[in-house]
Coordinates of N, CA and C and ligand atoms in Angstrom, one line a residue:
X270 N 0.8 -1.2 0.0 CA 0.0 0.0 0.0 C 0.9 1.3 0.0
X271 N 0.6 2.2 -0.9 CA 1.5 3.4 -0.9 C 1.2 4.3 0.2
X272 N 2.1 5.1 0.5 CA 1.9 6.2 1.5 C 1.2 7.4 0.8
X273 N 0.2 8.0 1.5 CA -0.5 9.1 0.9 C -0.4 10.3 1.9
X274 N 0.0 11.4 1.4 CA 0.1 12.7 2.2 C -0.4 13.8 1.4
X275 N -1.1 14.7 2.1 CA -1.5 16.0 1.4 C -0.4 17.0 1.6
X276 N 0.2 17.4 0.5 CA 1.4 18.3 0.6 C 1.0 19.8 0.3
X277 N -0.1 20.0 -0.3 CA -0.7 21.4 -0.5 C -2.2 21.2 -0.5
X278 N -2.9 22.3 -0.5 CA -4.4 22.2 -0.5 C -4.9 21.4 -1.6
X279 N -5.4 20.2 -1.4 CA -6.0 19.4 -2.4 C -5.0 18.6 -3.2
X280 N -3.7 18.7 -2.9 CA -2.7 18.0 -3.6 C -2.1 16.8 -2.8
X281 N -2.3 15.6 -3.3 CA -1.9 14.4 -2.5 C -0.8 13.7 -3.2
X282 N 0.2 13.4 -2.3 CA 1.4 12.7 -2.8 C 1.2 11.2 -2.5
X283 N 1.3 10.4 -3.6 CA 1.1 8.9 -3.5 C 2.5 8.3 -3.7
X284 N 3.1 7.8 -2.7 CA 4.5 7.4 -2.7 C 4.6 5.9 -2.7
X285 N 5.3 5.4 -3.7 CA 5.7 4.0 -3.8 C 7.2 3.9 -3.8
X286 N 7.8 3.1 -3.0 CA 9.2 3.0 -2.9 C 9.8 1.8 -3.7
X287 N 10.8 2.1 -4.5 CA 11.5 1.1 -5.2 C 12.6 0.6 -4.4
X288 N 12.4 -0.5 -3.6 CA 13.3 -0.9 -2.6 C 14.7 -1.2 -3.1
X289 N 14.8 -1.7 -4.3 CA 16.2 -2.2 -4.8 C 17.2 -1.0 -4.8
X290 N 16.7 0.2 -5.1 CA 17.6 1.3 -5.2 C 17.3 2.4 -4.1
X291 N 16.4 2.1 -3.2 CA 16.1 3.0 -2.2 C 15.6 4.4 -2.7
X292 N 14.7 4.3 -3.7 CA 14.2 5.6 -4.3 C 12.7 5.6 -4.3
X293 N 12.2 6.8 -3.8 CA 10.7 7.0 -3.8 C 10.3 7.4 -5.2
X294 N 9.1 6.9 -5.6 CA 8.4 7.3 -6.8 C 7.1 7.9 -6.4
X295 N 7.0 9.2 -6.7 CA 5.8 10.0 -6.2 C 4.9 10.4 -7.3
X296 N 3.6 10.2 -7.1 CA 2.6 10.5 -8.1 C 1.6 11.5 -7.4
X297 N 1.2 12.5 -8.0 CA 0.4 13.5 -7.3 C -1.0 13.6 -7.9
X298 N -1.9 13.4 -7.0 CA -3.3 13.5 -7.3 C -3.9 14.8 -6.8
X299 N -4.5 15.6 -7.7 CA -5.1 16.9 -7.3 C -6.6 16.8 -7.5
X300 N -7.2 17.0 -6.3 CA -8.7 16.9 -6.3 C -9.2 18.3 -6.9
X301 N -10.2 18.2 -7.8 CA -10.9 19.4 -8.3 C -12.1 18.9 -9.1
X302 N -12.8 19.8 -9.7 CA -13.9 19.3 -10.6 C -13.4 18.3 -11.6
X303 N -12.3 18.6 -12.2 CA -11.6 17.7 -13.1 C -10.3 17.2 -12.4
X304 N -10.4 16.1 -11.8 CA -9.2 15.6 -11.1 C -8.0 15.3 -12.0
X305 N -6.8 15.6 -11.5 CA -5.6 15.5 -12.3 C -4.6 14.6 -11.6
X306 N -4.0 13.7 -12.3 CA -2.9 12.9 -11.7 C -1.6 13.3 -12.5
X307 N -0.6 13.7 -11.7 CA 0.7 14.1 -12.4 C 1.6 12.9 -12.1
X308 N 2.1 12.3 -13.1 CA 2.9 11.1 -13.2 C 2.0 9.9 -13.2
X309 N 1.8 9.3 -14.4 CA 1.0 8.1 -14.5 C 1.6 6.9 -13.8
X310 N 3.0 6.9 -13.8 CA 3.7 5.9 -13.1 C 4.1 4.7 -14.0
X311 N 5.0 3.9 -13.4 CA 5.5 2.7 -14.1 C 4.3 1.7 -14.2
X312 N 4.3 0.9 -15.2 CA 3.4 -0.2 -15.3 C 3.5 -1.1 -14.1
X313 N 4.7 -1.4 -13.6 CA 4.9 -2.2 -12.5 C 4.3 -1.7 -11.2
X314 N 4.1 -0.4 -11.1 CA 3.5 0.2 -9.9 C 2.1 0.6 -10.0
X315 N 1.5 0.2 -11.2 CA 0.1 0.7 -11.4 C -0.9 0.2 -10.3
X316 N -0.8 -1.0 -9.9 CA -1.7 -1.5 -8.8 C -1.6 -0.7 -7.6
X317 N -0.4 -0.4 -7.1 CA -0.2 0.4 -5.9 C -0.7 1.8 -6.1
X318 N -0.4 2.4 -7.2 CA -0.9 3.8 -7.4 C -2.4 3.9 -7.5
X319 N -3.0 2.9 -8.2 CA -4.5 2.8 -8.2 C -5.1 2.7 -6.9
X320 N -4.4 1.9 -6.0 CA -4.9 1.8 -4.6 C -4.9 3.1 -4.0
X321 N -3.8 3.9 -4.2 CA -3.7 5.2 -3.6 C -4.8 6.2 -4.1
X322 N -4.9 6.2 -5.4 CA -5.9 7.1 -6.1 C -7.3 6.8 -5.6
X323 N -7.6 5.5 -5.5 CA -8.9 5.0 -5.1 C -9.3 5.4 -3.6
X324 N -8.3 5.7 -2.8 CA -8.5 6.2 -1.5 C -9.0 7.7 -1.5
X325 N -8.7 8.4 -2.6 CA -8.9 9.8 -2.7 C -10.1 10.2 -3.5
X326 N -10.3 9.5 -4.7 CA -11.4 9.8 -5.6 C -11.8 8.4 -6.2
X327 N -13.0 8.5 -6.9 CA -13.3 7.4 -7.8 C -12.4 7.5 -9.0
X328 N -11.5 6.5 -9.2 CA -10.5 6.7 -10.3 C -11.1 6.8 -11.7
X329 N -12.4 6.3 -11.8 CA -13.0 6.4 -13.2 C -13.3 7.9 -13.5
X330 N -13.3 8.8 -12.5 CA -13.6 10.2 -12.8 C -12.4 11.0 -13.1
X331 N -11.2 10.4 -13.1 CA -10.0 11.1 -13.5 C -10.2 11.8 -14.8
X332 N -9.7 13.0 -14.9 CA -9.9 13.8 -16.2 C -8.5 14.0 -16.9
X333 N -7.5 14.3 -16.1 CA -6.2 14.6 -16.7 C -5.1 13.7 -16.2
X334 N -4.3 13.1 -17.1 CA -3.1 12.4 -16.6 C -1.9 13.1 -17.2
X335 N -1.3 13.9 -16.4 CA -0.2 14.7 -16.8 C 1.2 14.2 -16.5
X336 N 2.2 14.7 -17.2 CA 3.6 14.2 -17.0 C 4.5 15.2 -17.7
X337 N 5.8 15.1 -17.3 CA 6.8 16.0 -17.8 C 7.4 15.6 -19.1
X338 N 7.8 14.3 -19.2 CA 8.5 13.9 -20.4 C 8.2 12.4 -20.7
X339 N 8.5 11.9 -21.9 CA 8.1 10.6 -22.2 C 9.2 9.6 -21.7
X340 N 8.8 8.9 -20.6 CA 9.7 8.0 -19.9 C 8.8 7.1 -19.0
X341 N 9.2 5.9 -18.8 CA 8.2 5.0 -18.2 C 7.7 5.4 -16.8
X342 N 8.6 6.0 -16.0 CA 8.0 6.3 -14.6 C 7.1 7.5 -14.7
X343 N 7.2 8.3 -15.8 CA 6.3 9.4 -16.0 C 4.9 9.0 -16.6
X344 N 5.0 8.0 -17.6 CA 3.8 7.7 -18.3 C 3.6 6.3 -18.8
X345 N 4.4 5.4 -18.2 CA 4.4 4.0 -18.6 C 3.0 3.4 -18.5
X346 N 2.2 3.7 -17.5 CA 0.9 3.1 -17.3 C -0.2 4.1 -17.8
X347 N 0.1 5.0 -18.7 CA -0.8 6.0 -19.2 C -2.1 5.3 -19.7
X348 N -1.9 4.3 -20.6 CA -3.0 3.7 -21.2 C -3.9 2.9 -20.3
X349 N -3.3 2.4 -19.2 CA -4.2 1.8 -18.2 C -5.1 2.8 -17.5
X350 N -4.6 4.0 -17.3 CA -5.5 5.0 -16.7 C -6.6 5.4 -17.7
X351 N -6.2 5.5 -19.0 CA -7.1 6.0 -20.0 C -8.2 4.9 -20.2
X352 N -7.9 3.6 -20.0 CA -8.9 2.6 -20.1 C -9.8 2.6 -18.9
X353 N -9.3 2.9 -17.8 CA -10.1 2.9 -16.5 C -11.0 4.1 -16.4
X354 N -10.5 5.3 -17.0 CA -11.3 6.5 -16.8 C -11.7 7.0 -18.2
X355 N -13.0 6.8 -18.6 CA -13.4 7.0 -20.0 C -13.2 8.5 -20.5
X356 N -13.2 9.5 -19.6 CA -13.1 10.8 -20.1 C -11.6 11.4 -19.9
X357 N -10.7 10.5 -19.4 CA -9.4 11.0 -19.1 C -8.6 11.3 -20.4
X358 N -7.8 12.3 -20.3 CA -6.9 12.7 -21.5 C -5.5 12.9 -21.0
X359 N -4.5 12.5 -21.8 CA -3.1 12.7 -21.5 C -2.9 14.3 -21.5
X360 N -2.0 14.7 -20.7 CA -1.6 16.2 -20.6 C -0.1 16.3 -20.6
X361 N 0.5 16.9 -21.6 CA 1.9 17.0 -21.7 C 2.3 18.2 -22.6
X362 N 3.5 18.4 -22.8 CA 3.9 19.5 -23.7 C 3.4 19.2 -25.1
X363 N 3.3 20.3 -25.9 CA 2.8 20.0 -27.3 C 3.9 19.2 -28.1
X364 N 5.1 19.5 -27.8 CA 6.2 18.7 -28.4 C 6.1 17.2 -28.0
X365 N 5.9 17.0 -26.8 CA 5.7 15.6 -26.3 C 4.6 14.9 -27.0
X366 N 3.5 15.6 -27.2 CA 2.3 15.0 -27.9 C 2.7 14.7 -29.3
X367 N 3.4 15.6 -29.9 CA 3.7 15.4 -31.3 C 4.7 14.3 -31.5
X368 N 5.7 14.2 -30.6 CA 6.8 13.3 -30.8 C 6.5 11.9 -30.4
X369 N 5.8 11.7 -29.3 CA 5.6 10.3 -28.8 C 4.2 10.0 -28.3
X370 N 3.6 10.9 -27.6 CA 2.4 10.5 -26.8 C 1.2 10.2 -27.8
X371 N 1.0 11.0 -28.8 CA -0.1 10.7 -29.7 C 0.0 9.5 -30.5
X372 N 1.2 8.9 -30.5 CA 1.5 7.6 -31.2 C 1.3 6.5 -30.2
X373 N 1.7 6.8 -28.9 CA 1.7 5.7 -27.9 C 0.3 5.6 -27.2
X374 N -0.4 6.7 -27.0 CA -1.6 6.6 -26.2 C -2.8 6.2 -27.0
X375 N -3.8 5.6 -26.3 CA -5.0 5.2 -27.0 C -6.0 6.4 -27.3
X376 N -5.7 7.5 -26.6 CA -6.5 8.7 -27.0 C -5.5 9.9 -27.1
X377 N -5.8 10.9 -28.0 CA -4.9 12.0 -28.2 C -4.7 12.8 -26.9
X378 N -3.5 13.4 -26.9 CA -3.1 14.2 -25.7 C -3.6 15.7 -25.9
X379 N -3.8 16.3 -24.7 CA -3.9 17.8 -24.7 C -2.4 18.3 -24.6
X380 N -1.9 18.6 -25.8 CA -0.5 19.1 -25.8 C -0.5 20.6 -25.5
X381 N 0.3 21.0 -24.5 CA 0.2 22.4 -24.1 C 1.5 23.2 -24.5
X382 N 1.3 24.4 -25.1 CA 2.5 25.2 -25.4 C 3.0 25.9 -24.2
X383 N 4.2 26.4 -24.3 CA 4.8 27.1 -23.1 C 3.9 28.3 -22.7
X384 N 3.5 28.3 -21.4 CA 2.7 29.4 -20.9 C 1.2 29.3 -21.0
X385 N 0.8 28.2 -21.8 CA -0.6 28.0 -22.0 C -1.3 27.6 -20.7
X386 N -2.5 27.9 -20.4 CA -3.2 27.6 -19.1 C -4.3 26.6 -19.4
X387 N -4.7 25.9 -18.3 CA -5.8 25.0 -18.3 C -6.5 25.1 -16.9
X388 N -7.8 25.3 -16.9 CA -8.5 25.4 -15.7 C -9.3 24.2 -15.5
X389 N -9.3 23.6 -14.2 CA -9.9 22.3 -14.0 C -11.0 22.5 -12.9
X390 N -11.5 23.7 -12.7 CA -12.5 24.0 -11.7 C -11.9 25.1 -10.8
X391 N -11.4 24.8 -9.6 CA -10.9 25.9 -8.8 C -9.4 26.1 -9.0
X392 N -8.8 25.3 -9.8 CA -7.3 25.4 -10.0 C -7.0 25.7 -11.5
X393 N -5.9 26.5 -11.7 CA -5.5 26.8 -13.0 C -4.0 26.4 -13.1
X394 N -3.7 25.7 -14.2 CA -2.4 25.2 -14.4 C -1.7 25.9 -15.6
X395 N -0.4 26.0 -15.6 CA 0.3 26.5 -16.7 C 1.5 25.6 -17.0
X396 N 1.6 25.2 -18.2 CA 2.7 24.3 -18.6 C 3.9 25.2 -19.0
X397 N 5.1 24.8 -18.5 CA 6.3 25.5 -18.9 C 7.2 24.6 -19.6
X398 N 7.6 24.9 -20.8 CA 8.5 24.0 -21.6 C 9.9 24.2 -21.0
X399 N 10.6 23.1 -20.8 CA 11.9 23.1 -20.1 C 12.9 22.2 -20.9
X400 N 13.0 22.3 -22.2 CA 13.8 21.3 -23.0 C 15.0 20.9 -22.3
X401 N 15.2 19.6 -22.2 CA 16.3 18.9 -21.6 C 16.4 19.0 -20.1
X402 N 15.5 19.7 -19.5 CA 15.4 19.8 -18.0 C 14.1 19.2 -17.5
X403 N 14.1 18.2 -16.7 CA 15.3 17.5 -16.2 C 16.0 16.6 -17.2
X404 N 15.3 16.1 -18.2 CA 15.9 15.5 -19.4 C 14.8 15.2 -20.4
X405 N 15.2 15.0 -21.7 CA 14.3 14.9 -22.7 C 13.9 16.2 -23.4
X406 N 14.0 16.2 -24.7 CA 13.7 17.5 -25.4 C 12.2 17.9 -25.4
X407 N 11.4 16.9 -25.0 CA 10.0 17.2 -24.8 C 9.6 17.7 -23.4
X408 N 10.6 17.8 -22.6 CA 10.3 18.1 -21.1 C 9.6 19.4 -20.9
X409 N 8.7 19.3 -19.8 CA 8.1 20.5 -19.3 C 7.8 20.3 -17.8
X410 N 7.4 21.3 -17.1 CA 6.9 21.2 -15.8 C 5.5 21.9 -15.7
X411 N 4.7 21.5 -14.7 CA 3.4 22.0 -14.6 C 3.3 22.9 -13.3
X412 N 2.8 24.1 -13.5 CA 2.7 25.0 -12.3 C 1.2 25.3 -12.1
X413 N 0.8 25.0 -10.8 CA -0.6 25.3 -10.4 C -0.6 26.7 -9.8
X414 N -1.2 27.6 -10.5 CA -1.1 29.0 -10.1 C -1.9 29.4 -8.9
X415 N -3.0 28.8 -8.6 CA -3.9 29.2 -7.5 C -3.2 29.0 -6.1
X416 N -2.6 27.8 -5.9 CA -1.9 27.6 -4.7 C -0.4 27.7 -4.8
X417 N 0.1 27.9 -6.0 CA 1.6 28.0 -6.2 C 2.3 26.8 -6.0
X418 N 1.8 25.7 -6.7 CA 2.5 24.4 -6.6 C 3.2 24.1 -7.9
X419 N 4.5 23.8 -7.9 CA 5.2 23.5 -9.1 C 5.4 22.0 -9.1
X420 N 4.9 21.3 -10.1 CA 5.1 19.9 -10.3 C 6.4 19.8 -11.1
X421 N 7.5 19.5 -10.5 CA 8.8 19.7 -11.1 C 9.5 18.4 -11.5
X422 N 8.8 17.3 -11.5 CA 9.3 16.0 -12.0 C 10.6 15.6 -11.3
X423 N 11.6 15.3 -12.1 CA 12.9 14.8 -11.6 C 13.8 15.8 -11.0
X424 N 13.5 17.1 -11.0 CA 14.3 18.1 -10.3 C 14.4 17.8 -8.8
X425 N 15.5 18.0 -8.3 CA 15.8 17.7 -6.8 C 15.7 16.3 -6.4
X426 N 16.0 15.4 -7.4 CA 16.0 13.9 -7.0 C 16.9 13.6 -5.9
X427 N 16.4 12.9 -4.9 CA 17.3 12.4 -3.8 C 16.8 11.1 -3.3
X428 N 17.7 10.3 -2.8 CA 17.4 8.9 -2.4 C 17.1 8.9 -0.9
X429 N 16.6 7.7 -0.5 CA 16.4 7.4 0.9 C 14.9 7.5 1.4
X430 N 14.8 7.1 2.7 CA 13.4 7.1 3.3 C 13.2 8.5 3.9
X431 N 12.8 9.4 3.0 CA 12.6 10.8 3.5 C 11.2 11.1 3.7
X432 N 11.0 12.2 4.4 CA 9.6 12.7 4.8 C 8.9 13.2 3.5
X433 N 7.5 13.2 3.6 CA 6.7 13.6 2.4 C 7.0 15.1 2.0
X434 N 7.2 15.9 3.0 CA 7.3 17.3 2.8 C 8.3 17.9 3.7
X435 N 9.2 18.7 3.2 CA 10.3 19.3 4.0 C 10.4 20.8 3.7
X436 N 10.9 21.5 4.7 CA 11.2 22.9 4.5 C 12.7 23.1 4.7
X437 N 13.4 22.0 4.8 CA 14.9 22.1 5.0 C 15.6 22.0 3.7
X438 N 16.9 21.8 3.8 CA 17.8 21.9 2.7 C 17.7 20.9 1.6
X439 N 16.8 21.1 0.7 CA 16.5 20.1 -0.4 C 17.6 20.2 -1.4
X440 N 18.3 21.3 -1.6 CA 19.3 21.4 -2.6 C 20.5 20.6 -2.2
X441 N 20.9 20.6 -0.9 CA 22.0 19.8 -0.4 C 21.7 18.3 -0.6
X442 N 20.5 17.9 -0.4 CA 20.2 16.5 -0.7 C 20.4 16.2 -2.1
X443 N 19.9 17.1 -3.0 CA 20.0 16.8 -4.4 C 21.4 16.8 -4.9
X444 N 22.2 17.7 -4.3 CA 23.7 17.7 -4.6 C 24.3 16.4 -4.2
X445 N 24.1 16.0 -3.0 CA 24.7 14.7 -2.5 C 24.3 13.6 -3.4
X446 N 23.0 13.5 -3.8 CA 22.6 12.4 -4.7 C 23.3 12.5 -6.1
X447 N 23.4 13.7 -6.6 CA 24.0 13.9 -7.9 C 25.5 13.5 -7.8
X448 N 26.2 13.8 -6.7 CA 27.6 13.4 -6.6 C 27.7 11.9 -6.4
X449 N 26.8 11.3 -5.6 CA 26.8 9.8 -5.4 C 26.5 9.1 -6.7
X450 N 25.8 9.7 -7.6 CA 25.4 9.0 -8.8 C 26.5 9.1 -9.9
X451 N 27.6 9.8 -9.6 CA 28.6 10.0 -10.6 C 29.3 8.7 -11.1
X452 N 29.3 7.7 -10.2 CA 29.9 6.4 -10.5 C 28.8 5.4 -10.9
X453 N 27.6 5.8 -11.2 CA 26.5 4.9 -11.5 C 26.0 5.1 -12.9
X454 N 25.1 4.2 -13.3 CA 24.4 4.4 -14.6 C 23.6 5.7 -14.7
X455 N 23.3 6.3 -13.5 CA 22.4 7.4 -13.4 C 23.2 8.8 -13.5
X456 N 24.5 8.7 -13.7 CA 25.4 9.8 -13.6 C 24.9 11.1 -14.3
X457 N 24.4 10.9 -15.5 CA 24.0 12.0 -16.3 C 22.5 12.1 -16.5
X458 N 21.8 11.8 -15.5 CA 20.3 11.8 -15.6 C 19.8 13.2 -15.9
X459 N 20.6 14.2 -15.5 CA 20.2 15.6 -15.9 C 21.4 16.2 -16.6
X460 N 21.2 16.8 -17.8 CA 22.4 17.3 -18.5 C 22.7 18.7 -18.2
X461 N 23.9 19.1 -18.4 CA 24.2 20.6 -18.3 C 24.1 21.1 -19.8
X462 N 23.3 22.2 -20.0 CA 23.2 22.8 -21.3 C 23.4 24.3 -21.2
X463 N 23.7 24.9 -22.2 CA 23.8 26.4 -22.2 C 22.5 27.1 -21.9
X464 N 21.4 26.4 -22.2 CA 20.1 27.0 -21.9 C 19.6 26.8 -20.5
X465 N 20.3 26.0 -19.7 CA 19.8 25.5 -18.4 C 19.6 26.7 -17.5
X466 N 20.5 27.6 -17.3 CA 20.4 28.7 -16.3 C 19.1 29.5 -16.6
X467 N 18.9 29.8 -17.9 CA 17.7 30.6 -18.2 C 16.4 29.9 -17.9
X468 N 16.4 28.6 -18.1 CA 15.2 27.8 -17.8 C 15.0 27.8 -16.3
X469 N 16.0 27.6 -15.5 CA 15.9 27.6 -14.0 C 15.4 29.0 -13.5
X470 N 16.0 30.1 -14.1 CA 15.6 31.4 -13.8 C 14.1 31.7 -14.0
X471 N 13.7 31.1 -15.2 CA 12.2 31.3 -15.6 C 11.3 30.6 -14.5
X472 N 11.8 29.4 -14.1 CA 11.0 28.6 -13.1 C 11.0 29.3 -11.7
X473 N 12.2 29.9 -11.4 CA 12.3 30.6 -10.1 C 11.4 31.8 -10.1
X474 N 11.2 32.5 -11.2 CA 10.3 33.7 -11.3 C 8.8 33.3 -11.0
X475 N 8.5 32.1 -11.1 CA 7.1 31.7 -10.8 C 6.8 31.9 -9.3
X476 N 7.8 31.9 -8.5 CA 7.6 32.2 -7.1 C 6.7 31.1 -6.4
X477 N 7.0 29.8 -6.7 CA 6.2 28.7 -6.2 C 6.3 28.7 -4.7
X478 N 5.3 28.2 -4.1 CA 5.3 28.0 -2.6 C 5.6 26.5 -2.2
X479 N 5.3 25.6 -3.1 CA 5.5 24.2 -2.9 C 6.1 23.6 -4.2
X480 N 7.0 22.7 -4.0 CA 7.5 21.9 -5.2 C 7.2 20.4 -5.0
X481 N 6.4 19.9 -5.9 CA 6.0 18.5 -5.8 C 7.1 17.7 -6.6
X482 N 8.0 17.0 -5.8 CA 9.2 16.3 -6.3 C 8.9 14.9 -6.6
X483 N 9.3 14.4 -7.7 CA 9.0 13.0 -8.1 C 9.8 12.0 -7.2
X484 N 11.0 12.2 -7.0 CA 11.9 11.3 -6.2 C 12.4 12.0 -5.0
X485 N 11.8 11.7 -3.9 CA 12.3 12.3 -2.6 C 11.2 13.2 -2.0
X486 N 11.6 14.0 -1.0 CA 10.6 14.9 -0.3 C 10.2 16.0 -1.2
X487 N 8.9 16.4 -1.1 CA 8.5 17.6 -1.7 C 9.0 18.7 -0.8
X488 N 8.9 20.0 -1.3 CA 9.6 21.1 -0.6 C 8.6 22.2 -0.5
X489 N 8.6 22.9 0.7 CA 7.9 24.1 0.9 C 8.8 25.1 1.5
X490 N 8.7 26.3 1.0 CA 9.6 27.4 1.4 C 10.0 28.3 0.2
X491 N 11.2 28.8 0.2 CA 11.6 29.7 -0.9 C 12.0 28.9 -2.1
X492 N 11.0 28.5 -3.0 CA 11.3 27.6 -4.1 C 12.2 28.3 -5.1
X493 N 12.0 29.6 -5.3 CA 12.8 30.3 -6.3 C 14.3 30.2 -6.0
X494 N 14.6 30.5 -4.7 CA 16.0 30.4 -4.3 C 16.5 28.9 -4.5
X495 N 15.8 28.0 -4.1 CA 16.2 26.6 -4.3 C 16.5 26.2 -5.7
X496 N 15.6 26.7 -6.6 CA 15.8 26.5 -8.1 C 17.1 27.1 -8.6
X497 N 17.3 28.3 -8.2 CA 18.6 29.0 -8.6 C 19.8 28.3 -8.1
X498 N 19.7 27.8 -6.8 CA 20.8 27.1 -6.2 C 21.1 25.8 -6.9
X499 N 20.0 25.1 -7.3 CA 20.1 23.8 -8.0 C 20.8 24.0 -9.3
X500 N 20.5 25.1 -10.0 CA 21.1 25.4 -11.3 C 22.6 25.5 -11.1
X501 N 23.0 26.2 -10.0 CA 24.5 26.4 -9.8 C 25.1 25.0 -9.4
X502 N 24.4 24.2 -8.6 CA 25.0 22.9 -8.3 C 25.2 22.0 -9.5
X503 N 24.3 22.0 -10.5 CA 24.4 21.3 -11.7 C 25.6 21.8 -12.5
X504 N 25.7 23.1 -12.6 CA 26.8 23.7 -13.4 C 28.1 23.4 -12.7
X505 N 28.2 23.4 -11.4 CA 29.5 23.1 -10.7 C 29.8 21.6 -10.9
X506 N 28.8 20.8 -10.9 CA 29.0 19.3 -10.9 C 29.3 18.8 -12.3
X507 N 28.5 19.3 -13.3 CA 28.6 18.7 -14.6 C 29.1 19.7 -15.7
X508 N 29.1 21.0 -15.4 CA 29.5 22.0 -16.4 C 30.9 21.9 -16.8
Ligands
LIG721 FE1 12.7 11.3 -15.9
LIG722 FE1 11.5 10.2 -12.6

């Protein structure tokens, strides 16, 4: 059974741990008139995630299945959700829809351009294109403007049995994990690119109050500062 915690108003973190590597995989369910799940999750975790979603809503009422980039932990079980929820639609960047999702998924995606918004009832989301950040040229992150929650995918990845939400040094944890990964197959999970700093600055300017992190604790506090610091850590480590 996954662990479920509310990390922001109406935003629930459904955590499944991949024990072999000591890494949390977090999926975020947002309750609203049109419920949204950010990160469909791995096929192998579908049963656990479904158990979690079923504790919060009737899963057949799911409307949006969003994700950052085309990768199995982001969208491997997308079609299972689309089969379960008849009105559900994939939600991703317009590039992601064009490149992969509209070929892979059993229903077409709502592909969103940079800055485009979507209202689901009481909440309004904006997709930000973030090419190659955290990875994949189709990558984007989703910002919920009403509560100030940034669904930031693999940014701030860190390992271990960590708490659902923290206000402490998430950048230090991400730096330690990045350094520890240097001798592993995950060494370059995030690339250093000349465009990187500008993308992080753009995300920092959103002034998010909470960041929903896929792997590790979510963060509440000065998200803009943390994003700028993470950019510097990546440049120092990989640049
Ligand atoms: Fe990823
Ligand atoms: Fe991931």
